[in-house]
mmCIF file with all atom_site columns, C-alpha atoms in Angstrom:
data_model
loop_
_atom_site.group_PDB
_atom_site.id
_atom_site.type_symbol
_atom_site.label_atom_id
_atom_site.label_alt_id
_atom_site.label_comp_id
_atom_site.label_asym_id
_atom_site.label_entity_id
_atom_site.label_seq_id
_atom_site.pdbx_PDB_ins_code
_atom_site.Cartn_x
_atom_site.Cartn_y
_atom_site.Cartn_z
_atom_site.occupancy
_atom_site.B_iso_or_equiv
_atom_site.pdbx_formal_charge
_atom_site.auth_seq_id
_atom_site.auth_comp_id
_atom_site.auth_asym_id
_atom_site.auth_atom_id
_atom_site.pdbx_PDB_model_num
ATOM 1  C CA . UNK A 1 1  ? -0.991  -19.000 -8.370  1.00 57.00 ? 1484 UNK A CA 1
ATOM 2  C CA . UNK A 1 2  ? -3.837  -16.416 -7.873  1.00 75.00 ? 1485 UNK A CA 1
ATOM 3  C CA . UNK A 1 3  ? -3.221  -12.828 -7.958  1.00 88.00 ? 1486 UNK A CA 1
ATOM 4  C CA . UNK A 1 4  ? -2.862  -11.285 -4.773  1.00 94.00 ? 1487 UNK A CA 1
ATOM 5  C CA . UNK A 1 5  ? -5.473  -8.410  -3.770  1.00 97.00 ? 1488 UNK A CA 1
ATOM 6  C CA . UNK A 1 6  ? -3.028  -5.333  -3.377  1.00 98.00 ? 1489 UNK A CA 1
ATOM 7  C CA . UNK A 1 7  ? -4.814  -2.150  -1.773  1.00 98.00 ? 1490 UNK A CA 1
ATOM 8  C CA . UNK A 1 8  ? -3.266  1.229   -1.159  1.00 98.00 ? 1491 UNK A CA 1
ATOM 9  C CA . UNK A 1 9  ? -4.556  4.118   1.061   1.00 98.00 ? 1492 UNK A CA 1
ATOM 10 C CA . UNK A 1 10 ? -3.045  7.393   -0.421  1.00 98.00 ? 1493 UNK A CA 1
ATOM 11 C CA . UNK A 1 11 ? -3.547  10.945  -0.152  1.00 98.00 ? 1494 UNK A CA 1
ATOM 12 C CA . UNK A 1 12 ? -2.934  13.718  -2.758  1.00 96.00 ? 1495 UNK A CA 1
ATOM 13 C CA . UNK A 1 13 ? 0.637   15.262  -3.246  1.00 96.00 ? 1496 UNK A CA 1
ATOM 14 C CA . UNK A 1 14 ? 2.104   12.723  -1.063  1.00 97.00 ? 1497 UNK A CA 1
ATOM 15 C CA . UNK A 1 15 ? 5.555   11.827  -2.148  1.00 98.00 ? 1498 UNK A CA 1
ATOM 16 C CA . UNK A 1 16 ? 5.964   8.483   -0.402  1.00 98.00 ? 1499 UNK A CA 1
ATOM 17 C CA . UNK A 1 17 ? 2.575   7.165   -2.061  1.00 98.00 ? 1500 UNK A CA 1
ATOM 18 C CA . UNK A 1 18 ? 3.709   8.297   -5.305  1.00 98.00 ? 1501 UNK A CA 1
ATOM 19 C CA . UNK A 1 19 ? 6.784   6.279   -4.856  1.00 98.00 ? 1502 UNK A CA 1
ATOM 20 C CA . UNK A 1 20 ? 5.006   3.215   -3.481  1.00 98.00 ? 1503 UNK A CA 1
ATOM 21 C CA . UNK A 1 21 ? 2.724   3.361   -6.685  1.00 98.00 ? 1504 UNK A CA 1
ATOM 22 C CA . UNK A 1 22 ? 5.830   3.959   -8.743  1.00 98.00 ? 1505 UNK A CA 1
ATOM 23 C CA . UNK A 1 23 ? 7.259   0.705   -7.490  1.00 98.00 ? 1506 UNK A CA 1
ATOM 24 C CA . UNK A 1 24 ? 4.076   -1.628  -7.965  1.00 98.00 ? 1507 UNK A CA 1
ATOM 25 C CA . UNK A 1 25 ? 3.418   0.047   -11.535 1.00 98.00 ? 1508 UNK A CA 1
ATOM 26 C CA . UNK A 1 26 ? 7.185   -0.997  -12.653 1.00 97.00 ? 1509 UNK A CA 1
ATOM 27 C CA . UNK A 1 27 ? 6.229   -4.324  -11.695 1.00 96.00 ? 1510 UNK A CA 1
ATOM 28 C CA . UNK A 1 28 ? 2.909   -4.308  -13.629 1.00 96.00 ? 1511 UNK A CA 1
ATOM 29 C CA . UNK A 1 29 ? 1.038   -4.993  -10.231 1.00 95.00 ? 1512 UNK A CA 1
ATOM 30 C CA . UNK A 1 30 ? -2.739  -3.914  -10.184 1.00 96.00 ? 1513 UNK A CA 1
ATOM 31 C CA . UNK A 1 31 ? -4.110  -2.509  -7.170  1.00 98.00 ? 1514 UNK A CA 1
ATOM 32 C CA . UNK A 1 32 ? -6.829  -0.841  -5.515  1.00 98.00 ? 1515 UNK A CA 1
ATOM 33 C CA . UNK A 1 33 ? -6.132  2.842   -4.500  1.00 98.00 ? 1516 UNK A CA 1
ATOM 34 C CA . UNK A 1 34 ? -8.056  4.357   -1.891  1.00 98.00 ? 1517 UNK A CA 1
ATOM 35 C CA . UNK A 1 35 ? -7.520  8.226   -1.660  1.00 97.00 ? 1518 UNK A CA 1
ATOM 36 C CA . UNK A 1 36 ? -8.043  9.466   1.872   1.00 97.00 ? 1519 UNK A CA 1
ATOM 37 C CA . UNK A 1 37 ? -7.028  12.869  1.508   1.00 96.00 ? 1520 UNK A CA 1
ATOM 38 C CA . UNK A 1 38 ? -10.344 14.223  2.916   1.00 95.00 ? 1521 UNK A CA 1
ATOM 39 C CA . UNK A 1 39 ? -10.869 11.563  5.789   1.00 93.00 ? 1522 UNK A CA 1
ATOM 40 C CA . UNK A 1 40 ? -14.067 9.891   5.638   1.00 93.00 ? 1523 UNK A CA 1
ATOM 41 C CA . UNK A 1 41 ? -15.120 6.228   5.551   1.00 97.00 ? 1524 UNK A CA 1
ATOM 42 C CA . UNK A 1 42 ? -12.131 4.905   3.946   1.00 97.00 ? 1525 UNK A CA 1
ATOM 43 C CA . UNK A 1 43 ? -9.664  6.527   6.197   1.00 96.00 ? 1526 UNK A CA 1
ATOM 44 C CA . UNK A 1 44 ? -11.558 4.930   8.989   1.00 96.00 ? 1527 UNK A CA 1
ATOM 45 C CA . UNK A 1 45 ? -11.191 1.437   7.467   1.00 97.00 ? 1528 UNK A CA 1
ATOM 46 C CA . UNK A 1 46 ? -7.685  2.009   7.215   1.00 97.00 ? 1529 UNK A CA 1
ATOM 47 C CA . UNK A 1 47 ? -7.191  2.659   10.882  1.00 96.00 ? 1530 UNK A CA 1
ATOM 48 C CA . UNK A 1 48 ? -9.867  -0.143  11.445  1.00 97.00 ? 1531 UNK A CA 1
ATOM 49 C CA . UNK A 1 49 ? -7.445  -2.503  9.618   1.00 97.00 ? 1532 UNK A CA 1
ATOM 50 C CA . UNK A 1 50 ? -4.037  -1.357  11.119  1.00 96.00 ? 1533 UNK A CA 1
ATOM 51 C CA . UNK A 1 51 ? -4.817  0.645   14.080  1.00 96.00 ? 1534 UNK A CA 1
ATOM 52 C CA . UNK A 1 52 ? -1.469  2.148   14.534  1.00 94.00 ? 1535 UNK A CA 1
ATOM 53 C CA . UNK A 1 53 ? -1.533  3.661   11.119  1.00 92.00 ? 1536 UNK A CA 1
ATOM 54 C CA . UNK A 1 54 ? -0.833  7.024   11.376  1.00 90.00 ? 1537 UNK A CA 1
ATOM 55 C CA . UNK A 1 55 ? 0.744   7.920   7.742   1.00 95.00 ? 1538 UNK A CA 1
ATOM 56 C CA . UNK A 1 56 ? 0.198   7.049   4.175   1.00 98.00 ? 1539 UNK A CA 1
ATOM 57 C CA . UNK A 1 57 ? 0.515   5.067   2.105   1.00 98.00 ? 1540 UNK A CA 1
ATOM 58 C CA . UNK A 1 58 ? -0.423  2.186   4.018   1.00 98.00 ? 1541 UNK A CA 1
ATOM 59 C CA . UNK A 1 59 ? -0.072  -0.982  1.812   1.00 98.00 ? 1542 UNK A CA 1
ATOM 60 C CA . UNK A 1 60 ? -2.221  -4.229  2.393   1.00 98.00 ? 1543 UNK A CA 1
ATOM 61 C CA . UNK A 1 61 ? -1.292  -7.432  0.269   1.00 97.00 ? 1544 UNK A CA 1
ATOM 62 C CA . UNK A 1 62 ? -4.117  -10.177 0.468   1.00 96.00 ? 1545 UNK A CA 1
ATOM 63 C CA . UNK A 1 63 ? -5.139  -8.072  3.920   1.00 96.00 ? 1546 UNK A CA 1
ATOM 64 C CA . UNK A 1 64 ? -2.113  -8.459  5.315   1.00 96.00 ? 1547 UNK A CA 1
ATOM 65 C CA . UNK A 1 65 ? -0.778  -5.055  6.332   1.00 97.00 ? 1548 UNK A CA 1
ATOM 66 C CA . UNK A 1 66 ? 2.601   -4.440  4.731   1.00 97.00 ? 1549 UNK A CA 1
ATOM 67 C CA . UNK A 1 67 ? 3.360   -1.068  5.878   1.00 97.00 ? 1550 UNK A CA 1
ATOM 68 C CA . UNK A 1 68 ? 4.393   2.069   3.782   1.00 97.00 ? 1551 UNK A CA 1
ATOM 69 C CA . UNK A 1 69 ? 6.653   3.076   1.109   1.00 98.00 ? 1552 UNK A CA 1
ATOM 70 C CA . UNK A 1 70 ? 9.629   2.349   3.127   1.00 97.00 ? 1553 UNK A CA 1
ATOM 71 C CA . UNK A 1 71 ? 8.590   -1.153  3.905   1.00 98.00 ? 1554 UNK A CA 1
ATOM 72 C CA . UNK A 1 72 ? 7.559   -1.854  0.518   1.00 98.00 ? 1555 UNK A CA 1
ATOM 73 C CA . UNK A 1 73 ? 10.941  -0.816  -0.709  1.00 98.00 ? 1556 UNK A CA 1
ATOM 74 C CA . UNK A 1 74 ? 12.711  -2.780  1.452   1.00 98.00 ? 1557 UNK A CA 1
ATOM 75 C CA . UNK A 1 75 ? 10.821  -5.853  0.593   1.00 98.00 ? 1558 UNK A CA 1
ATOM 76 C CA . UNK A 1 76 ? 12.033  -5.111  -2.930  1.00 98.00 ? 1559 UNK A CA 1
ATOM 77 C CA . UNK A 1 77 ? 15.859  -4.846  -1.770  1.00 98.00 ? 1560 UNK A CA 1
ATOM 78 C CA . UNK A 1 78 ? 15.307  -8.028  0.373   1.00 98.00 ? 1561 UNK A CA 1
ATOM 79 C CA . UNK A 1 79 ? 14.129  -9.879  -2.720  1.00 97.00 ? 1562 UNK A CA 1
ATOM 80 C CA . UNK A 1 80 ? 10.880  -10.575 -1.060  1.00 97.00 ? 1563 UNK A CA 1
ATOM 81 C CA . UNK A 1 81 ? 8.223   -8.639  -2.626  1.00 97.00 ? 1564 UNK A CA 1
ATOM 82 C CA . UNK A 1 82 ? 7.869   -10.437 -6.045  1.00 96.00 ? 1565 UNK A CA 1
ATOM 83 C CA . UNK A 1 83 ? 6.884   -13.444 -3.926  1.00 95.00 ? 1566 UNK A CA 1
ATOM 84 C CA . UNK A 1 84 ? 4.111   -11.615 -1.982  1.00 96.00 ? 1567 UNK A CA 1
ATOM 85 C CA . UNK A 1 85 ? 2.925   -10.318 -5.497  1.00 96.00 ? 1568 UNK A CA 1
ATOM 86 C CA . UNK A 1 86 ? 2.895   -13.648 -7.176  1.00 93.00 ? 1569 UNK A CA 1
ATOM 87 C CA . UNK A 1 87 ? 5.524   -12.807 -9.518  1.00 93.00 ? 1570 UNK A CA 1
#
């Protein structure tokens, strides 16, 4: 099973971003982080990928939008996150 590509759009000083990254880190998952604190092309990319995205973090696993920190935590509670992460 190949390792899925995990991407997370974040902003500085974002507690929810920190919480989501902490969960991914605790599982030993590598991810690509895009800091969109100052806007720019990565912020536009996030909105293009998930048009209703208004908050961070926005998490994508193999290009599938997962949502934010709460959604990631819910997947973990439901026992579905490890499968998505290929663990």
